[in-house]
mmCIF file with all atom_site columns, C-alpha atoms in Angstrom:
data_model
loop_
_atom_site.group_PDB
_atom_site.id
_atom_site.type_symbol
_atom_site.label_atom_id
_atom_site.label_alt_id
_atom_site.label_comp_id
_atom_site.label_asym_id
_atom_site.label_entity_id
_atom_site.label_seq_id
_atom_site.pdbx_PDB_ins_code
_atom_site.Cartn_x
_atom_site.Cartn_y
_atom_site.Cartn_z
_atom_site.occupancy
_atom_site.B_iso_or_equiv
_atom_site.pdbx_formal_charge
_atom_site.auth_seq_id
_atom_site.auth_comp_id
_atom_site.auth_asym_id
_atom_site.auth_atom_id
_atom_site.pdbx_PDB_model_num
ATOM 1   C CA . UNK A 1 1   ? -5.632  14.409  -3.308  1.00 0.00 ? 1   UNK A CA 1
ATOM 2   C CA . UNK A 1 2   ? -6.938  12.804  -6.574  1.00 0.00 ? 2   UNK A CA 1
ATOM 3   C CA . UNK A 1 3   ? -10.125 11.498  -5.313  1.00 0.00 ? 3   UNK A CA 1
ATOM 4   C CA . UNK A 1 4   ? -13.806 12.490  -6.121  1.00 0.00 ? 4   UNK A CA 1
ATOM 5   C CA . UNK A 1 5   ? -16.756 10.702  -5.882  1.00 0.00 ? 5   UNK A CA 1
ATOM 6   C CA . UNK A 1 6   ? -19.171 9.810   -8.465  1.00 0.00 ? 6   UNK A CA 1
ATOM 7   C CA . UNK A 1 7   ? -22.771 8.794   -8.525  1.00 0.00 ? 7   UNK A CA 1
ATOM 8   C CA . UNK A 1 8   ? -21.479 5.268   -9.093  1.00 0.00 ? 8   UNK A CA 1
ATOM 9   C CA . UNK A 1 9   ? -18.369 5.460   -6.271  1.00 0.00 ? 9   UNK A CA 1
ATOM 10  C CA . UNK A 1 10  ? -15.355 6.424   -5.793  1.00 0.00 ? 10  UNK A CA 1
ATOM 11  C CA . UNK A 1 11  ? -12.387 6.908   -7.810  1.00 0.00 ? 11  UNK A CA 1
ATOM 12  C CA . UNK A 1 12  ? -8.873  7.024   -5.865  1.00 0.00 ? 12  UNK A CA 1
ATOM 13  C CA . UNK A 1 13  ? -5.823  7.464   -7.462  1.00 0.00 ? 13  UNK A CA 1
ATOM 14  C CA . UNK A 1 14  ? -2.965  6.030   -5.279  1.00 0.00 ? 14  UNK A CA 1
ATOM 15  C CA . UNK A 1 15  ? 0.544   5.138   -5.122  1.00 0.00 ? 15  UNK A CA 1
ATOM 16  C CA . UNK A 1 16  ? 1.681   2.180   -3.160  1.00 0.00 ? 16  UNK A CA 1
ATOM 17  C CA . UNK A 1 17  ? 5.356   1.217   -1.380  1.00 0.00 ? 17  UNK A CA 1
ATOM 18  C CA . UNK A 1 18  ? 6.499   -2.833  -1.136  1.00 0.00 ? 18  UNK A CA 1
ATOM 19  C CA . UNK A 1 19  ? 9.182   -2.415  1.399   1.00 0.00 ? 19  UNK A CA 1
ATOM 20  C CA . UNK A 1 20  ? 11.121  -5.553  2.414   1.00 0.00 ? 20  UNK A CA 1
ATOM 21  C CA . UNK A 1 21  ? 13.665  -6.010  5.648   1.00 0.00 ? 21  UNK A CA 1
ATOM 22  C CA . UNK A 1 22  ? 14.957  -9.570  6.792   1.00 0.00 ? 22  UNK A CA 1
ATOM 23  C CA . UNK A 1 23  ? 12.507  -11.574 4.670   1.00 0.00 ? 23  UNK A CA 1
ATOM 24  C CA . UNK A 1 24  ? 9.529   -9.321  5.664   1.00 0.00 ? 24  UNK A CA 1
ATOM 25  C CA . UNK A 1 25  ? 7.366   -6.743  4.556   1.00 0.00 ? 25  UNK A CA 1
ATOM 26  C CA . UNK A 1 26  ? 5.847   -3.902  6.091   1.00 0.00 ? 26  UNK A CA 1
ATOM 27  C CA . UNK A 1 27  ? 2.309   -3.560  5.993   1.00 0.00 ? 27  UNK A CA 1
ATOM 28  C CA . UNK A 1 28  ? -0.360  -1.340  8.055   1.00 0.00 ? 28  UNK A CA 1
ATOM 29  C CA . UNK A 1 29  ? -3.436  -0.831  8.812   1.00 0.00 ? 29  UNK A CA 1
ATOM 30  C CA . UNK A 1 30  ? -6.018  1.884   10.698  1.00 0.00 ? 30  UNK A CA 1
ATOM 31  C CA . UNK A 1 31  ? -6.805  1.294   14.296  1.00 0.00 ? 31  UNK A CA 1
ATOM 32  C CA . UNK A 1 32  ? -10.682 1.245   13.476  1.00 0.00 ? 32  UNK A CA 1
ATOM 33  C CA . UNK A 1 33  ? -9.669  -1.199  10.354  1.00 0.00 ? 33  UNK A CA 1
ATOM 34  C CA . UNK A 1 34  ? -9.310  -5.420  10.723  1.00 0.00 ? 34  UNK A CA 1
ATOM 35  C CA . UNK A 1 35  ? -7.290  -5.627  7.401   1.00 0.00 ? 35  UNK A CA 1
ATOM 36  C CA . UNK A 1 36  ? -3.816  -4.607  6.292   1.00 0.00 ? 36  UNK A CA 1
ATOM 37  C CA . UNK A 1 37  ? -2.767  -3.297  2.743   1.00 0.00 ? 37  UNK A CA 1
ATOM 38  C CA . UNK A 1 38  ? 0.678   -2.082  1.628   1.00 0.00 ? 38  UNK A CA 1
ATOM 39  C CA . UNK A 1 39  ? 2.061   1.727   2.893   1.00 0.00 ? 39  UNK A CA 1
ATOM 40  C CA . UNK A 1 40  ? 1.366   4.966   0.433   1.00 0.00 ? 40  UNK A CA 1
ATOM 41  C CA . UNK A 1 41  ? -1.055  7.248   -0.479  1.00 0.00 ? 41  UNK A CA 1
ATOM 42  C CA . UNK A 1 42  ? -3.627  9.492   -2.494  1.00 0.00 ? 42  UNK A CA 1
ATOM 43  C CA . UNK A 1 43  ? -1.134  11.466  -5.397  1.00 0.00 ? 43  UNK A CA 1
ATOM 44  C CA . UNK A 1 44  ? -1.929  15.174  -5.121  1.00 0.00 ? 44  UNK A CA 1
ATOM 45  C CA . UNK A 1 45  ? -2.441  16.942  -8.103  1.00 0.00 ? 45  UNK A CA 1
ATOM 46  C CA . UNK A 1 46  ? 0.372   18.246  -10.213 1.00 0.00 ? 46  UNK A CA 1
ATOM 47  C CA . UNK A 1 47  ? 2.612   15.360  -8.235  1.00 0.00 ? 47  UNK A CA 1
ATOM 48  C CA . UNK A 1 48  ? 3.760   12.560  -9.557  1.00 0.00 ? 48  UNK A CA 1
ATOM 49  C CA . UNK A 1 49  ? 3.643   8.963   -7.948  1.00 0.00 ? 49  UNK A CA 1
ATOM 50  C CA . UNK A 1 50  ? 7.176   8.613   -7.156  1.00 0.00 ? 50  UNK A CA 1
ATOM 51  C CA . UNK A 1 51  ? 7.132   11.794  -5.276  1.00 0.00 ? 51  UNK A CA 1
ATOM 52  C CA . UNK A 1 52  ? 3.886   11.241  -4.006  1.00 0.00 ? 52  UNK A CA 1
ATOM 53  C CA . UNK A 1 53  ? 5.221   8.186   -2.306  1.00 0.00 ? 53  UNK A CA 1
ATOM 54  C CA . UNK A 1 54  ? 8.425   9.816   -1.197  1.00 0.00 ? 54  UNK A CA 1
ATOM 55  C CA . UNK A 1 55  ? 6.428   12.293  0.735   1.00 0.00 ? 55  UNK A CA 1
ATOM 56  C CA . UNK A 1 56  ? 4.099   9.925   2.241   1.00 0.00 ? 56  UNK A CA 1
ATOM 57  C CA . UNK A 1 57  ? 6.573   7.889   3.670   1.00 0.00 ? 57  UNK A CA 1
ATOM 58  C CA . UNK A 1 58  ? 8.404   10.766  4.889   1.00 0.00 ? 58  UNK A CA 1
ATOM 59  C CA . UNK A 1 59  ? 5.518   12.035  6.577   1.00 0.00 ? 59  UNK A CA 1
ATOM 60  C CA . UNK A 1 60  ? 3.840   8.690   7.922   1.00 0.00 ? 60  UNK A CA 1
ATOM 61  C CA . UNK A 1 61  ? 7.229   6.764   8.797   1.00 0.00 ? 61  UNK A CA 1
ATOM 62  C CA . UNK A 1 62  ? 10.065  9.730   9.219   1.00 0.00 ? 62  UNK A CA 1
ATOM 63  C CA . UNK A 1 63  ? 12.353  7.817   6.535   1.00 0.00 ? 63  UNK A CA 1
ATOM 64  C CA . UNK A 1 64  ? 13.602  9.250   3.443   1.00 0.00 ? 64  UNK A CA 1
ATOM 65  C CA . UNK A 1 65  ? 12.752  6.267   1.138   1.00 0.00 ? 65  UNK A CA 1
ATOM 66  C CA . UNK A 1 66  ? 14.170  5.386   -2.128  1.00 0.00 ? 66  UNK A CA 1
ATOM 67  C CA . UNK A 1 67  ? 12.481  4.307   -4.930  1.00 0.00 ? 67  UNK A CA 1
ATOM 68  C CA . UNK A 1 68  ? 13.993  1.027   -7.044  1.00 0.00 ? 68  UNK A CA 1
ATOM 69  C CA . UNK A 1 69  ? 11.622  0.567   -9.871  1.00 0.00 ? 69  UNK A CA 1
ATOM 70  C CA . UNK A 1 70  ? 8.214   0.281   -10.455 1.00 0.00 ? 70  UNK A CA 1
ATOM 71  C CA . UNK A 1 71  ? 6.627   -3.198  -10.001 1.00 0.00 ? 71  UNK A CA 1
ATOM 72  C CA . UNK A 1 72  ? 2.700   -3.355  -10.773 1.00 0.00 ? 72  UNK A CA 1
ATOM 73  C CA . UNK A 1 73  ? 0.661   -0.717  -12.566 1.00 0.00 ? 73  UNK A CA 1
ATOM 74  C CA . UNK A 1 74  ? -2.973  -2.070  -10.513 1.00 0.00 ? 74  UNK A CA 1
ATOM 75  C CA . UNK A 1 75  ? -6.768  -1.019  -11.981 1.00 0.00 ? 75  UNK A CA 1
ATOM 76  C CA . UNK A 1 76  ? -8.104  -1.936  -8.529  1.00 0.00 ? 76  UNK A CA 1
ATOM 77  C CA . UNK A 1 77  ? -12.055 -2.268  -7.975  1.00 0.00 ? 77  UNK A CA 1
ATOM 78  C CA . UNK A 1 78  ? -13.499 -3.258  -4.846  1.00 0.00 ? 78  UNK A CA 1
ATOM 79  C CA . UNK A 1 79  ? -16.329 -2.259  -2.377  1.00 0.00 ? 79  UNK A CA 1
ATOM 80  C CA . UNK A 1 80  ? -15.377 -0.348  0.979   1.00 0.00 ? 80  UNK A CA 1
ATOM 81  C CA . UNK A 1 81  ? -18.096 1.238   3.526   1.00 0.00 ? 81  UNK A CA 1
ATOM 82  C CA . UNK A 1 82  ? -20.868 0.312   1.020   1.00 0.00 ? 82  UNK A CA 1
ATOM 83  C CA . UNK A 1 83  ? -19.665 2.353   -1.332  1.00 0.00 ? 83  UNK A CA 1
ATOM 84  C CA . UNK A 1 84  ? -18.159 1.125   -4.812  1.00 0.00 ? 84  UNK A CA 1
ATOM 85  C CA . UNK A 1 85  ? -14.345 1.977   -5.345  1.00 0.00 ? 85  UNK A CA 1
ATOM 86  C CA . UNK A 1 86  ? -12.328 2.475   -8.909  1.00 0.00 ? 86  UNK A CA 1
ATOM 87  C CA . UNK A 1 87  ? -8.212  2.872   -8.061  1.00 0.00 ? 87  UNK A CA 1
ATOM 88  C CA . UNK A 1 88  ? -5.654  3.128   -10.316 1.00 0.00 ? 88  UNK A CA 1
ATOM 89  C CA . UNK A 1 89  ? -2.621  2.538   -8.000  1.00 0.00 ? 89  UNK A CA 1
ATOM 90  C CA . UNK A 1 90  ? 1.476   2.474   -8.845  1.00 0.00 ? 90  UNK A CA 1
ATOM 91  C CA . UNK A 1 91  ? 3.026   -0.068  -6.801  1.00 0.00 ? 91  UNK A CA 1
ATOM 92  C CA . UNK A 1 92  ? 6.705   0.215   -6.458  1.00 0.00 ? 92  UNK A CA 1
ATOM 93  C CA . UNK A 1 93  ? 9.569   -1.137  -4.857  1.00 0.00 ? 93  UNK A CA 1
ATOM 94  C CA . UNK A 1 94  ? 10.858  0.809   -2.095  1.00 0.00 ? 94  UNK A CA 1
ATOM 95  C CA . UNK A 1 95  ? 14.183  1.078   -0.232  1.00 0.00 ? 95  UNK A CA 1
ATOM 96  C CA . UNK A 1 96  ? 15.092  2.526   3.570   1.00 0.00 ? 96  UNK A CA 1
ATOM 97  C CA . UNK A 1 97  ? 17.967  3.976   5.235   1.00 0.00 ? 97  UNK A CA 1
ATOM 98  C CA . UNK A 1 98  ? 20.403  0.997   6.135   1.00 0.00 ? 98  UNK A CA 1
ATOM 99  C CA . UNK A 1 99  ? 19.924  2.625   9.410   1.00 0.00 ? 99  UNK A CA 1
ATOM 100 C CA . UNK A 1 100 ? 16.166  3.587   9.455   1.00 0.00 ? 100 UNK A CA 1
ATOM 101 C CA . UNK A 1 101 ? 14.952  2.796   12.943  1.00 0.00 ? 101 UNK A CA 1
ATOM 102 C CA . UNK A 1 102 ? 11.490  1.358   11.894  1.00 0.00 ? 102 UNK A CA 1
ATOM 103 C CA . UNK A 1 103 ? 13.317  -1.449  10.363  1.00 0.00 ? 103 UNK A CA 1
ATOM 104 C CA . UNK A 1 104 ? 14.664  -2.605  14.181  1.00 0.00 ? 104 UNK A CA 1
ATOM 105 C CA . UNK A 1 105 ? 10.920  -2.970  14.717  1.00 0.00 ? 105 UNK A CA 1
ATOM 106 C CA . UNK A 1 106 ? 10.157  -6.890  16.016  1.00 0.00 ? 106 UNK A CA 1
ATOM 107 C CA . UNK A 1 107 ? 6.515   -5.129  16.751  1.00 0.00 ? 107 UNK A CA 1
ATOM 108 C CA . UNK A 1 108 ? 3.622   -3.501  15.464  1.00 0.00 ? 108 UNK A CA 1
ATOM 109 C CA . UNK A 1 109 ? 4.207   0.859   16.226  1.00 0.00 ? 109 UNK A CA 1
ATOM 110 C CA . UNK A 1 110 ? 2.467   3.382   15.251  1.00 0.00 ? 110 UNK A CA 1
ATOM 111 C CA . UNK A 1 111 ? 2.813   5.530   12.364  1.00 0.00 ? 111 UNK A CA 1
ATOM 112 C CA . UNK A 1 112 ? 2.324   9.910   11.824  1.00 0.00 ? 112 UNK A CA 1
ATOM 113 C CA . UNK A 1 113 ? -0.860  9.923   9.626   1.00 0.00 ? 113 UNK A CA 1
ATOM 114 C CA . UNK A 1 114 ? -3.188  13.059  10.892  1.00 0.00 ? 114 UNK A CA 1
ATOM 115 C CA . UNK A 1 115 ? -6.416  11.976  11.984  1.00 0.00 ? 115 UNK A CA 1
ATOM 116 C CA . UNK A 1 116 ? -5.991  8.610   12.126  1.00 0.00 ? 116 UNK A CA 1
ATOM 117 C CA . UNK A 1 117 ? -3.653  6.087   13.826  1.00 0.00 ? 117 UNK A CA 1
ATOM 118 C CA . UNK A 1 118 ? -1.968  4.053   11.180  1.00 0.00 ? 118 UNK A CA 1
ATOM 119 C CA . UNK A 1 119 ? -0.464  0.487   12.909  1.00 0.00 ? 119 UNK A CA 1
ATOM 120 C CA . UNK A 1 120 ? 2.463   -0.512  10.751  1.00 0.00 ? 120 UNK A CA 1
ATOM 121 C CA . UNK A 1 121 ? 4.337   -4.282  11.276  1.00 0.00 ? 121 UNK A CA 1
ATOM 122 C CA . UNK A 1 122 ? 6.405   -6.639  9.023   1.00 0.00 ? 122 UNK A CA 1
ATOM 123 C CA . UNK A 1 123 ? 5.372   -9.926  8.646   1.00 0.00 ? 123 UNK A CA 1
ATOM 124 C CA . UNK A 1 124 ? 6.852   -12.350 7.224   1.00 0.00 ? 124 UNK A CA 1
ATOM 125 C CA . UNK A 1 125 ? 6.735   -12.997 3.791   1.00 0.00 ? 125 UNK A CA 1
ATOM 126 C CA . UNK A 1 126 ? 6.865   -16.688 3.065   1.00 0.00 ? 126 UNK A CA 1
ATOM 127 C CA . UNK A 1 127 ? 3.072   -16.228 5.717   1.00 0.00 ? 127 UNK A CA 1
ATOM 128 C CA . UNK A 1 128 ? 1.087   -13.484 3.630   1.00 0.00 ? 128 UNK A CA 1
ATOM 129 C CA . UNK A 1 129 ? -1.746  -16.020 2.528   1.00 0.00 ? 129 UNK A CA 1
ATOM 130 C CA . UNK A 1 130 ? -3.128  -15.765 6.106   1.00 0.00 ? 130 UNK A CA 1
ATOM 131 C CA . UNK A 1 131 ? -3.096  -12.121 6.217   1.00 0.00 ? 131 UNK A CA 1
ATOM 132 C CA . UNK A 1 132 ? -5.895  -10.415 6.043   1.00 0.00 ? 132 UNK A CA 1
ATOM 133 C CA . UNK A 1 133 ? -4.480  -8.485  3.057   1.00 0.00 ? 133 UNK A CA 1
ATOM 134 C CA . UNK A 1 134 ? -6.219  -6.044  0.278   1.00 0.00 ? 134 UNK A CA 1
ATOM 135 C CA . UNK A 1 135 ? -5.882  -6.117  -3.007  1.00 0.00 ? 135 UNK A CA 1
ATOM 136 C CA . UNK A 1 136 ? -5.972  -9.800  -2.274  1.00 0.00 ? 136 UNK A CA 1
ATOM 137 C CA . UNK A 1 137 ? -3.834  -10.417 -5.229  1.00 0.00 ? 137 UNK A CA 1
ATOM 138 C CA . UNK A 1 138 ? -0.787  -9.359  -2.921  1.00 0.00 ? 138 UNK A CA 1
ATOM 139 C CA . UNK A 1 139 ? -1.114  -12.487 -0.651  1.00 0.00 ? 139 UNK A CA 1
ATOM 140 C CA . UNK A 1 140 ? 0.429   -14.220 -3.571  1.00 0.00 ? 140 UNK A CA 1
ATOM 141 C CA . UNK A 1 141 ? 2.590   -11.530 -5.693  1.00 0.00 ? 141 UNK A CA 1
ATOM 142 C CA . UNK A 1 142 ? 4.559   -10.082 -3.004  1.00 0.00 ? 142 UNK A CA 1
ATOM 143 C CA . UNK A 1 143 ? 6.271   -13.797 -2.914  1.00 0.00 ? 143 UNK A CA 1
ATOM 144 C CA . UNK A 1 144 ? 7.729   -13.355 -6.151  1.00 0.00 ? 144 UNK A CA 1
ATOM 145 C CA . UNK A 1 145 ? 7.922   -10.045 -7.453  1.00 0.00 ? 145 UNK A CA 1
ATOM 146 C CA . UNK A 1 146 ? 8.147   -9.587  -11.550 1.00 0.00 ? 146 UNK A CA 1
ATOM 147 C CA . UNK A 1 147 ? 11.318  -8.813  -13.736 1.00 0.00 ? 147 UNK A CA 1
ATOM 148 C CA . UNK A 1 148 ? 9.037   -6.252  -14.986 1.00 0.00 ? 148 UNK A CA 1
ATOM 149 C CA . UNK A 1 149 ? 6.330   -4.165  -15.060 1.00 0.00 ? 149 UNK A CA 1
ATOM 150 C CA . UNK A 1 150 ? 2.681   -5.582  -14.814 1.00 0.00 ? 150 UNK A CA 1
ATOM 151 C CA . UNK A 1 151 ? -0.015  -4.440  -15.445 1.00 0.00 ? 151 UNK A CA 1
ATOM 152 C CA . UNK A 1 152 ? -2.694  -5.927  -13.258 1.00 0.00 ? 152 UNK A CA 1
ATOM 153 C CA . UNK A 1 153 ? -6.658  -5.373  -13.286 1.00 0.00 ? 153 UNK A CA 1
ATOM 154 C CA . UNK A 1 154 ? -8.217  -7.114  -10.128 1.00 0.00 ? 154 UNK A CA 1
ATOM 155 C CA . UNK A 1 155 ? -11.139 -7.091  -7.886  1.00 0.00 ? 155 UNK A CA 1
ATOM 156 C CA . UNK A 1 156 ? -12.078 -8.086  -4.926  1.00 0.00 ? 156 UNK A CA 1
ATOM 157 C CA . UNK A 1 157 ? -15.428 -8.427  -2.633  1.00 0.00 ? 157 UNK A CA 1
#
């Protein structure tokens, strides 16, 4: 994983899925967590994001995932455990199987993440401002993705 800590924080370097089914997105969360954020993970080295996400969705959710196009290119900062956090995340769009069973899902189930029991559910997308979501900045930009790339420096409390 490209992570490491510094005196000053932490410095993740992540790649991120926006998955959409019926008007909804998929989003998860930790059991031990109260807020959701969008499916991926930490890029190993020597891998790039794409593939990086490929795998992790592979391994967390069992699909073989597709990848459309990239949507934000995110210099996320924000403050998690106490401890100060520096991401630069790829956020692309994703698609499943026609077929992929999660996408039947009407409730929350439980994702394949070692160590840790990841909750995954859609929600619908037209009510994301009342999610708990992180980056915030999603709340809003998963309504209307952009024609292109952006590049998008945010931070949140």
């Amino acid at each position: 994983m490209l992570t490491f800590d510094h005196v000053q924080g932490r410095f993740n370097y992540r790649t991120v899925g926006v998955i959409y089914h019926d008007h909804h997105v998929l989003l998860h969360r930790a059991d031990y967590e109260s807020f959701w954020s969008l499916p991926g993970g930490r890029v190993e080295f020597a891998e790039s994001a794409q593939a990086a996400l490929v795998r992790e969705l592979r391994e967390e959710l069992g699909v073989a995932a597709s990848i459309e196009r990239l949507l934000w290119v995110v210099e996320n900062f924000y403050e998690y455990s106490q401890q100060r956090h520096h991401e630069i995340a790829f956020y692309f769009l994703v698609s499943l199987p026609p077929n992929a069973a999660i996408c039947r899902q009407d409730t929350p189930f439980i994702g394949d993440e070692p160590g840790v029991v990841l909750i995954f559910q859609w929600f619908p997308v037209d009510q994301l401002e009342t999610v708990d979501l992180y980056p915030s900045f999603l709340r809003q930009a998963l309504q209307r993705l952009p024609s292109g790339i952006e590049h998008i420096v945010h931070h949140d409390q």
